[in-house]
Amino acid sequence: MGGGHNILSPLANVSADTSLEWVAPFLEDSLAWGRAGWGGHAAGTYVAHVNPLPAFTADEGAAAQAAFRRQPEFALAHGGSSIVNHPDNMEEIITFLRILSIPSRLMNDRHG
C-alpha cells in the first residue's frame, strides 16, 4: 500500500503508509500493555493510556516512558509531538482527557 492522505496530512505528515506504521506497534504491544495493567484508548493520531499500579506510579513516569517507547519515537520522527505525563491524582487525568474529547453539542444534530 502506498500514498494516500487525509485532512491531517499537511499538518502531521500523515499518509496511508505512516498510518499503517503508526498502528503496527499498537497491535504488537497492546497485549503486553494490558497484562501490565495499562488501560485507555487510541484514536487517529493519539494514544491515552493510564496505569494505577504502584510499579508505574512510584517512579515519576520512567516505567511509562519505557512501556510506550516506540510511540513517542515514531511521533517525533514524523514531525509530531509526545507527552508522557505523571499526574498526582485521578482528577488531573480526567481534566486532561476532557481536552481530548469532542464537545457533545457538535454531535447533537441530525448529522452527528
mmCIF file of C-alpha atoms in Angstrom, residues 60-103:
data_model
loop_
_atom_site.group_PDB
_atom_site.id
_atom_site.type_symbol
_atom_site.label_atom_id
_atom_site.label_comp_id
_atom_site.label_asym_id
_atom_site.label_seq_id
_atom_site.Cartn_x
_atom_site.Cartn_y
_atom_site.Cartn_z
ATOM 1 C CA GLU A 60 7.904 9.581 38.145
ATOM 2 C CA GLY A 61 6.967 8.108 34.758
ATOM 3 C CA ALA A 62 10.119 6.107 33.944
ATOM 4 C CA ALA A 63 8.205 2.826 33.504
ATOM 5 C CA ALA A 64 5.558 4.573 31.409
ATOM 6 C CA GLN A 65 8.219 6.000 29.119
ATOM 7 C CA ALA A 66 9.785 2.550 28.762
ATOM 8 C CA ALA A 67 6.439 0.841 28.084
ATOM 9 C CA PHE A 68 5.492 3.335 25.367
ATOM 10 C CA ARG A 69 8.967 3.995 23.956
ATOM 11 C CA ARG A 70 8.088 3.197 20.329
ATOM 12 C CA GLN A 71 5.092 5.524 20.054
ATOM 13 C CA PRO A 72 6.880 8.774 21.034
ATOM 14 C CA GLU A 73 9.881 7.833 18.887
ATOM 15 C CA PHE A 74 7.590 7.343 15.891
ATOM 16 C CA ALA A 75 5.659 10.565 16.511
ATOM 17 C CA LEU A 76 8.824 12.644 16.880
ATOM 18 C CA ALA A 77 10.422 11.084 13.781
ATOM 19 C CA HIS A 78 7.383 12.134 11.731
ATOM 20 C CA GLY A 79 7.146 15.720 12.951
ATOM 21 C CA GLY A 80 4.676 15.031 15.768
ATOM 22 C CA SER A 81 4.915 15.518 19.498
ATOM 23 C CA SER A 82 4.786 13.360 22.604
ATOM 24 C CA ILE A 83 3.806 13.938 26.218
ATOM 25 C CA VAL A 84 4.304 11.361 28.961
ATOM 26 C CA ASN A 85 2.552 12.770 31.994
ATOM 27 C CA HIS A 86 2.812 11.627 35.620
ATOM 28 C CA PRO A 87 -0.297 13.095 37.299
ATOM 29 C CA ASP A 88 -0.586 13.105 41.067
ATOM 30 C CA ASN A 89 -4.256 12.165 41.178
ATOM 31 C CA MET A 90 -7.197 10.958 39.103
ATOM 32 C CA GLU A 91 -8.676 14.456 38.822
ATOM 33 C CA GLU A 92 -5.674 15.561 36.761
ATOM 34 C CA ILE A 93 -6.218 12.641 34.390
ATOM 35 C CA ILE A 94 -9.920 13.382 33.951
ATOM 36 C CA THR A 95 -9.227 17.079 33.354
ATOM 37 C CA PHE A 96 -6.587 16.223 30.746
ATOM 38 C CA LEU A 97 -8.797 13.696 28.938
ATOM 39 C CA ARG A 98 -11.665 16.190 28.680
ATOM 40 C CA ILE A 99 -9.435 18.271 26.452
ATOM 41 C CA LEU A 100 -9.155 15.300 24.080
ATOM 42 C CA SER A 101 -12.908 14.739 23.838
ATOM 43 C CA ILE A 102 -15.265 16.365 21.373
ATOM 44 C CA PRO A 103 -17.997 18.654 22.748
#
